[in-house]
Amino acid sequence: MRSSILLLLYAAFTTAILGKSIHNPNDGPFRDMLATQTSPLKPLSNRALLAAGLPPRTPQFARRALTRRVPSGVELAPRQAPSLLPLPDIVQILVKDDFGDTLGYVSPPSLTDYTFTVVQTIAQAGLFFITSQTGYVNIGSVQSSSGAPFLGIVAGTAGDDFSSQDSSVWGYLALAGGSSFPSTSNPRNAYAESQVWLIDPFTLNLIPAWDDPRTSSRDFLNVIYDSTYDGLRVTPNPELYANTYGEQVQEVILTLVSLN
């Protein structure tokens, strides 16, 4: 049962990462998390986007016209897009769908289980800072009140071997302690890691990658929103994750933005 997996992860997370004693998982705030059921995410309205200082959505008819249009040779010629780095000191993280529509914002860390979800208004959005902007980066949570202040990945009980596309292994987006590895590499040796993010300098999209010291491979992961438990996760294969655990998920894209 999926609930058993979550309960085991919570015990492992609180002892290994936060150094807290294990308590009965049927008591306390984690019980509420198990009962959470939310609707799939929908794009924010143009009114909400404009209020947050974001551009409105492209109308569907314009998207269809753009899809049917044949680009010219000049448009197809390779060109160098301008880098959007460096970033300001404080940023928010947009949650987008495959069409680039904004679904919401990454939340502050939960005060009860230290995980991250998606919120619908800029007033609720989490605030983050980035310690460096090249290579693997640590993304700190301004609102963290724990000793593990960074937005990281905490592996689930299926393990941390993210290399196989045939695996339903998964991880939470949750608070993790800062990595001591150089930014040029991020060898994994724990169930929680913070230095797992690469920044696309041209789109400011966040790319989660988990280097596996057992295979010397870099495993790029997909970010998903699990509406069954109202939380952000990572997995190599979202479809297999959904089929294995019977949960409703959406593949999403995380994008850095400064709306201050």
mmCIF file of C-alpha atoms in Angstrom:
data_model
loop_
_atom_site.group_PDB
_atom_site.id
_atom_site.type_symbol
_atom_site.label_atom_id
_atom_site.label_comp_id
_atom_site.label_asym_id
_atom_site.label_seq_id
_atom_site.Cartn_x
_atom_site.Cartn_y
_atom_site.Cartn_z
ATOM 1 C CA MET A 1 0.000 0.000 0.000
ATOM 2 C CA ARG A 2 1.180 3.501 -0.832
ATOM 3 C CA SER A 3 0.366 4.768 2.646
ATOM 4 C CA SER A 4 2.809 2.233 4.099
ATOM 5 C CA ILE A 5 5.544 3.554 1.834
ATOM 6 C CA LEU A 6 4.885 7.109 2.975
ATOM 7 C CA LEU A 7 4.867 6.155 6.640
ATOM 8 C CA LEU A 8 8.205 4.382 6.327
ATOM 9 C CA LEU A 9 9.700 7.340 4.487
ATOM 10 C CA TYR A 10 8.558 9.729 7.167
ATOM 11 C CA ALA A 11 10.262 7.691 9.883
ATOM 12 C CA ALA A 12 13.478 7.445 7.877
ATOM 13 C CA PHE A 13 13.387 11.139 7.007
ATOM 14 C CA THR A 14 12.878 12.399 10.542
ATOM 15 C CA THR A 15 15.650 10.228 11.991
ATOM 16 C CA ALA A 16 18.275 10.325 9.240
ATOM 17 C CA ILE A 17 17.873 13.913 8.080
ATOM 18 C CA LEU A 18 16.390 15.897 10.911
ATOM 19 C CA GLY A 19 17.736 13.894 13.826
ATOM 20 C CA LYS A 20 14.343 13.621 15.500
ATOM 21 C CA SER A 21 13.054 10.583 17.333
ATOM 22 C CA ILE A 22 10.560 8.294 15.623
ATOM 23 C CA HIS A 23 7.010 8.709 16.844
ATOM 24 C CA ASN A 24 3.872 6.782 16.042
ATOM 25 C CA PRO A 25 3.124 7.747 12.402
ATOM 26 C CA ASN A 26 -0.599 7.391 13.056
ATOM 27 C CA ASP A 27 -0.411 10.390 15.369
ATOM 28 C CA GLY A 28 0.368 14.005 14.644
ATOM 29 C CA PRO A 29 0.378 16.073 11.453
ATOM 30 C CA PHE A 30 1.515 13.298 9.104
ATOM 31 C CA ARG A 31 -1.875 11.661 9.499
ATOM 32 C CA ASP A 32 -3.424 14.736 7.884
ATOM 33 C CA MET A 33 -1.002 14.497 4.970
ATOM 34 C CA LEU A 34 -2.109 10.934 4.262
ATOM 35 C CA ALA A 35 -5.723 12.084 4.023
ATOM 36 C CA THR A 36 -4.974 14.924 1.589
ATOM 37 C CA GLN A 37 -6.687 14.736 -1.796
ATOM 38 C CA THR A 38 -6.574 17.668 -4.198
ATOM 39 C CA SER A 39 -7.695 18.368 -7.743
ATOM 40 C CA PRO A 40 -5.245 18.354 -10.662
ATOM 41 C CA LEU A 41 -3.556 21.686 -11.254
ATOM 42 C CA LYS A 42 -5.043 24.072 -13.805
ATOM 43 C CA PRO A 43 -3.386 27.114 -15.416
ATOM 44 C CA LEU A 44 -3.762 30.364 -13.526
ATOM 45 C CA SER A 45 -6.145 32.914 -14.991
ATOM 46 C CA ASN A 46 -4.814 35.937 -16.855
ATOM 47 C CA ARG A 47 -6.104 38.097 -14.018
ATOM 48 C CA ALA A 48 -4.017 36.160 -11.491
ATOM 49 C CA LEU A 49 -0.969 36.229 -13.767
ATOM 50 C CA LEU A 50 -1.166 39.977 -14.349
ATOM 51 C CA ALA A 51 -1.688 40.621 -10.639
ATOM 52 C CA ALA A 52 1.563 38.753 -9.961
ATOM 53 C CA GLY A 53 3.451 40.683 -12.634
ATOM 54 C CA LEU A 54 3.544 37.752 -15.083
ATOM 55 C CA PRO A 55 2.597 37.880 -18.789
ATOM 56 C CA PRO A 56 -0.863 36.592 -19.761
ATOM 57 C CA ARG A 57 -1.371 33.218 -21.394
ATOM 58 C CA THR A 58 -1.171 32.872 -25.160
ATOM 59 C CA PRO A 59 -4.684 32.312 -26.579
ATOM 60 C CA GLN A 60 -5.346 28.807 -27.874
ATOM 61 C CA PHE A 61 -6.097 30.024 -31.411
ATOM 62 C CA ALA A 62 -2.670 31.672 -31.513
ATOM 63 C CA ARG A 63 -1.042 28.450 -30.355
ATOM 64 C CA ARG A 64 -2.813 26.472 -33.073
ATOM 65 C CA ALA A 65 -1.757 28.993 -35.712
ATOM 66 C CA LEU A 66 1.825 28.853 -34.484
ATOM 67 C CA THR A 67 1.764 25.053 -34.594
ATOM 68 C CA ARG A 68 0.497 25.017 -38.208
ATOM 69 C CA ARG A 69 2.861 27.746 -39.390
ATOM 70 C CA VAL A 70 5.960 26.642 -41.308
ATOM 71 C CA PRO A 71 9.037 28.495 -39.970
ATOM 72 C CA SER A 72 11.308 30.280 -42.433
ATOM 73 C CA GLY A 73 14.926 29.392 -43.084
ATOM 74 C CA VAL A 74 16.059 32.427 -41.111
ATOM 75 C CA GLU A 75 14.042 31.302 -38.089
ATOM 76 C CA LEU A 76 15.494 27.801 -38.322
ATOM 77 C CA ALA A 77 19.078 29.058 -38.467
ATOM 78 C CA PRO A 78 21.039 28.355 -35.270
ATOM 79 C CA ARG A 79 21.432 31.330 -32.989
ATOM 80 C CA GLN A 80 22.630 32.030 -29.486
ATOM 81 C CA ALA A 81 19.879 32.988 -27.076
ATOM 82 C CA PRO A 82 20.844 35.562 -24.449
ATOM 83 C CA SER A 83 21.528 34.229 -20.982
ATOM 84 C CA LEU A 84 19.059 35.275 -18.295
ATOM 85 C CA LEU A 85 21.678 34.954 -15.572
ATOM 86 C CA PRO A 86 22.668 36.315 -13.110
ATOM 87 C CA LEU A 87 19.562 36.141 -10.974
ATOM 88 C CA PRO A 88 18.535 38.512 -8.179
ATOM 89 C CA ASP A 89 19.249 37.564 -4.576
ATOM 90 C CA ILE A 90 15.698 36.372 -3.860
ATOM 91 C CA VAL A 91 13.572 34.403 -6.327
ATOM 92 C CA GLN A 92 10.320 32.493 -6.546
ATOM 93 C CA ILE A 93 9.781 29.252 -8.459
ATOM 94 C CA LEU A 94 6.987 28.970 -11.007
ATOM 95 C CA VAL A 95 5.313 25.614 -11.632
ATOM 96 C CA LYS A 96 4.436 25.241 -15.332
ATOM 97 C CA ASP A 97 2.877 22.629 -17.579
ATOM 98 C CA ASP A 98 4.321 21.325 -20.856
ATOM 99 C CA PHE A 99 2.715 24.215 -22.762
ATOM 100 C CA GLY A 100 4.491 26.769 -20.580
ATOM 101 C CA ASP A 101 1.325 27.823 -18.769
ATOM 102 C CA THR A 102 1.817 28.754 -15.122
ATOM 103 C CA LEU A 103 -0.024 26.409 -12.758
ATOM 104 C CA GLY A 104 1.152 28.027 -9.535
ATOM 105 C CA TYR A 105 4.229 28.527 -7.392
ATOM 106 C CA VAL A 106 6.407 26.305 -5.242
ATOM 107 C CA SER A 107 5.281 26.753 -1.651
ATOM 108 C CA PRO A 108 7.368 27.438 1.433
ATOM 109 C CA PRO A 109 8.366 24.210 3.210
ATOM 110 C CA SER A 110 5.635 22.583 5.258
ATOM 111 C CA LEU A 111 6.052 23.260 8.960
ATOM 112 C CA THR A 112 5.010 19.681 9.751
ATOM 113 C CA ASP A 113 6.768 17.406 7.254
ATOM 114 C CA TYR A 114 9.246 19.776 5.502
ATOM 115 C CA THR A 115 7.986 18.961 2.003
ATOM 116 C CA PHE A 116 6.989 21.323 -0.808
ATOM 117 C CA THR A 117 3.747 21.605 -2.746
ATOM 118 C CA VAL A 118 2.114 24.041 -5.191
ATOM 119 C CA VAL A 119 0.242 27.200 -4.154
ATOM 120 C CA GLN A 120 -1.971 29.373 -6.318
ATOM 121 C CA THR A 121 -1.113 32.965 -5.370
ATOM 122 C CA ILE A 122 2.113 34.925 -5.322
ATOM 123 C CA ALA A 123 1.393 35.957 -1.719
ATOM 124 C CA GLN A 124 1.653 32.276 -0.701
ATOM 125 C CA ALA A 125 4.750 31.525 -2.792
ATOM 126 C CA GLY A 126 7.977 30.376 -1.214
ATOM 127 C CA LEU A 127 11.032 32.628 -1.290
ATOM 128 C CA PHE A 128 14.378 31.126 -2.269
ATOM 129 C CA PHE A 129 18.027 32.097 -2.623
ATOM 130 C CA ILE A 130 20.716 30.467 -4.752
ATOM 131 C CA THR A 131 24.239 30.047 -3.408
ATOM 132 C CA SER A 132 25.798 29.871 -6.898
ATOM 133 C CA GLN A 133 24.403 30.035 -10.421
ATOM 134 C CA THR A 134 26.668 27.684 -12.390
ATOM 135 C CA GLY A 135 27.040 23.933 -12.203
ATOM 136 C CA TYR A 136 25.069 22.126 -9.533
ATOM 137 C CA VAL A 137 23.470 24.634 -7.196
ATOM 138 C CA ASN A 138 21.993 24.708 -3.724
ATOM 139 C CA ILE A 139 18.621 26.453 -3.533
ATOM 140 C CA GLY A 140 17.935 27.761 -0.068
ATOM 141 C CA SER A 141 14.509 28.334 1.440
ATOM 142 C CA VAL A 142 14.194 31.744 3.083
ATOM 143 C CA GLN A 143 11.277 30.442 5.154
ATOM 144 C CA SER A 144 12.991 27.300 6.444
ATOM 145 C CA SER A 145 12.931 26.990 10.218
ATOM 146 C CA SER A 146 14.877 23.719 10.370
ATOM 147 C CA GLY A 147 18.561 22.849 10.348
ATOM 148 C CA ALA A 148 18.175 21.572 6.774
ATOM 149 C CA PRO A 149 17.524 24.793 4.864
ATOM 150 C CA PHE A 150 17.753 23.736 1.196
ATOM 151 C CA LEU A 151 15.239 22.587 -1.409
ATOM 152 C CA GLY A 152 16.419 19.066 -2.143
ATOM 153 C CA ILE A 153 15.422 15.511 -2.926
ATOM 154 C CA VAL A 154 14.658 12.933 -0.234
ATOM 155 C CA ALA A 155 14.573 9.431 -1.714
ATOM 156 C CA GLY A 156 11.550 7.241 -1.062
ATOM 157 C CA THR A 157 11.695 3.708 0.282
ATOM 158 C CA ALA A 158 12.192 2.323 -3.247
ATOM 159 C CA GLY A 159 15.794 3.519 -2.917
ATOM 160 C CA ASP A 160 17.889 6.122 -4.696
ATOM 161 C CA ASP A 161 18.739 4.286 -7.939
ATOM 162 C CA PHE A 162 17.149 6.752 -10.342
ATOM 163 C CA SER A 163 19.104 5.449 -13.352
ATOM 164 C CA SER A 164 16.498 3.057 -14.759
ATOM 165 C CA GLN A 165 13.542 4.266 -16.811
ATOM 166 C CA ASP A 166 11.888 0.955 -15.934
ATOM 167 C CA SER A 167 11.916 1.791 -12.232
ATOM 168 C CA SER A 168 9.141 3.366 -10.179
ATOM 169 C CA VAL A 169 11.677 4.847 -7.737
ATOM 170 C CA TRP A 170 10.700 8.308 -6.552
ATOM 171 C CA GLY A 171 11.674 11.073 -4.156
ATOM 172 C CA TYR A 172 10.122 13.968 -2.285
ATOM 173 C CA LEU A 173 10.955 17.595 -2.899
ATOM 174 C CA ALA A 174 11.797 18.373 0.703
ATOM 175 C CA LEU A 175 14.262 20.214 2.901
ATOM 176 C CA ALA A 176 17.786 18.810 2.939
ATOM 177 C CA GLY A 177 21.097 19.841 4.466
ATOM 178 C CA GLY A 178 23.623 21.754 2.355
ATOM 179 C CA SER A 179 25.980 19.739 0.155
ATOM 180 C CA SER A 180 29.739 19.967 0.666
ATOM 181 C CA PHE A 181 30.561 18.708 -2.837
ATOM 182 C CA PRO A 182 32.026 21.051 -5.478
ATOM 183 C CA SER A 183 29.535 22.526 -7.918
ATOM 184 C CA THR A 184 31.087 20.603 -10.825
ATOM 185 C CA SER A 185 29.781 17.289 -9.515
ATOM 186 C CA ASN A 186 27.251 15.951 -7.067
ATOM 187 C CA PRO A 187 28.060 12.325 -6.160
ATOM 188 C CA ARG A 188 25.215 10.779 -4.235
ATOM 189 C CA ASN A 189 25.823 8.996 -0.987
ATOM 190 C CA ALA A 190 22.728 9.698 1.074
ATOM 191 C CA TYR A 191 18.967 9.536 0.957
ATOM 192 C CA ALA A 192 18.703 13.317 0.997
ATOM 193 C CA GLU A 193 20.666 15.723 -1.163
ATOM 194 C CA SER A 194 20.391 19.437 -1.827
ATOM 195 C CA GLN A 195 22.881 19.989 -4.658
ATOM 196 C CA VAL A 196 20.764 18.317 -7.331
ATOM 197 C CA TRP A 197 19.763 21.306 -9.471
ATOM 198 C CA LEU A 198 21.087 22.614 -12.766
ATOM 199 C CA ILE A 199 19.842 25.959 -14.128
ATOM 200 C CA ASP A 200 19.129 26.374 -17.834
ATOM 201 C CA PRO A 201 20.589 29.867 -18.374
ATOM 202 C CA PHE A 202 18.286 30.595 -21.334
ATOM 203 C CA THR A 203 14.941 29.586 -19.801
ATOM 204 C CA LEU A 204 15.772 29.581 -16.059
ATOM 205 C CA ASN A 205 14.193 26.135 -15.848
ATOM 206 C CA LEU A 206 15.429 23.965 -12.988
ATOM 207 C CA ILE A 207 16.696 20.546 -14.063
ATOM 208 C CA PRO A 208 16.931 17.915 -11.298
ATOM 209 C CA ALA A 209 19.832 15.505 -11.753
ATOM 210 C CA TRP A 210 21.049 12.784 -9.399
ATOM 211 C CA ASP A 211 24.601 11.542 -10.039
ATOM 212 C CA ASP A 212 24.923 7.852 -9.209
ATOM 213 C CA PRO A 213 28.412 6.909 -7.915
ATOM 214 C CA ARG A 214 27.643 3.236 -8.594
ATOM 215 C CA THR A 215 27.298 3.789 -12.331
ATOM 216 C CA SER A 216 29.100 7.131 -12.883
ATOM 217 C CA SER A 217 25.956 8.312 -14.633
ATOM 218 C CA ARG A 218 23.944 11.486 -14.356
ATOM 219 C CA ASP A 219 20.291 10.651 -13.982
ATOM 220 C CA PHE A 220 18.015 13.455 -15.126
ATOM 221 C CA LEU A 221 14.664 13.310 -13.359
ATOM 222 C CA ASN A 222 11.143 14.529 -14.011
ATOM 223 C CA VAL A 223 9.318 16.737 -11.536
ATOM 224 C CA ILE A 224 5.713 15.696 -10.936
ATOM 225 C CA TYR A 225 2.826 17.012 -8.888
ATOM 226 C CA ASP A 226 1.063 14.201 -7.027
ATOM 227 C CA SER A 227 -2.475 15.431 -6.409
ATOM 228 C CA THR A 228 -3.312 12.343 -4.350
ATOM 229 C CA TYR A 229 -0.992 13.596 -1.608
ATOM 230 C CA ASP A 230 -0.710 17.253 -2.702
ATOM 231 C CA GLY A 231 3.045 17.276 -3.083
ATOM 232 C CA LEU A 232 5.917 17.703 -5.530
ATOM 233 C CA ARG A 233 7.977 14.609 -6.332
ATOM 234 C CA VAL A 234 10.719 13.485 -8.725
ATOM 235 C CA THR A 235 10.878 10.227 -10.646
ATOM 236 C CA PRO A 236 12.569 8.954 -13.817
ATOM 237 C CA ASN A 237 9.271 7.689 -15.232
ATOM 238 C CA PRO A 238 6.065 9.572 -14.293
ATOM 239 C CA GLU A 239 3.771 7.152 -16.134
ATOM 240 C CA LEU A 240 5.238 4.120 -14.380
ATOM 241 C CA TYR A 241 5.034 5.951 -11.042
ATOM 242 C CA ALA A 242 1.334 6.654 -11.574
ATOM 243 C CA ASN A 243 0.584 3.095 -12.693
ATOM 244 C CA THR A 244 2.570 1.498 -9.873
ATOM 245 C CA TYR A 245 1.071 3.496 -7.022
ATOM 246 C CA GLY A 246 -2.340 4.263 -8.503
ATOM 247 C CA GLU A 247 -1.981 8.005 -8.038
ATOM 248 C CA GLN A 248 -2.933 10.990 -10.156
ATOM 249 C CA VAL A 249 0.152 12.904 -11.265
ATOM 250 C CA GLN A 250 1.074 15.747 -13.587
ATOM 251 C CA GLU A 251 4.509 16.299 -15.049
ATOM 252 C CA VAL A 252 5.556 19.891 -14.375
ATOM 253 C CA ILE A 253 8.431 22.277 -15.055
ATOM 254 C CA LEU A 254 10.028 24.458 -12.379
ATOM 255 C CA THR A 255 11.189 27.906 -13.507
ATOM 256 C CA LEU A 256 13.013 30.558 -11.505
ATOM 257 C CA VAL A 257 11.559 34.053 -11.524
ATOM 258 C CA SER A 258 11.929 37.256 -9.520
ATOM 259 C CA LEU A 259 8.627 38.984 -8.825
ATOM 260 C CA ASN A 260 9.809 41.290 -6.051
#
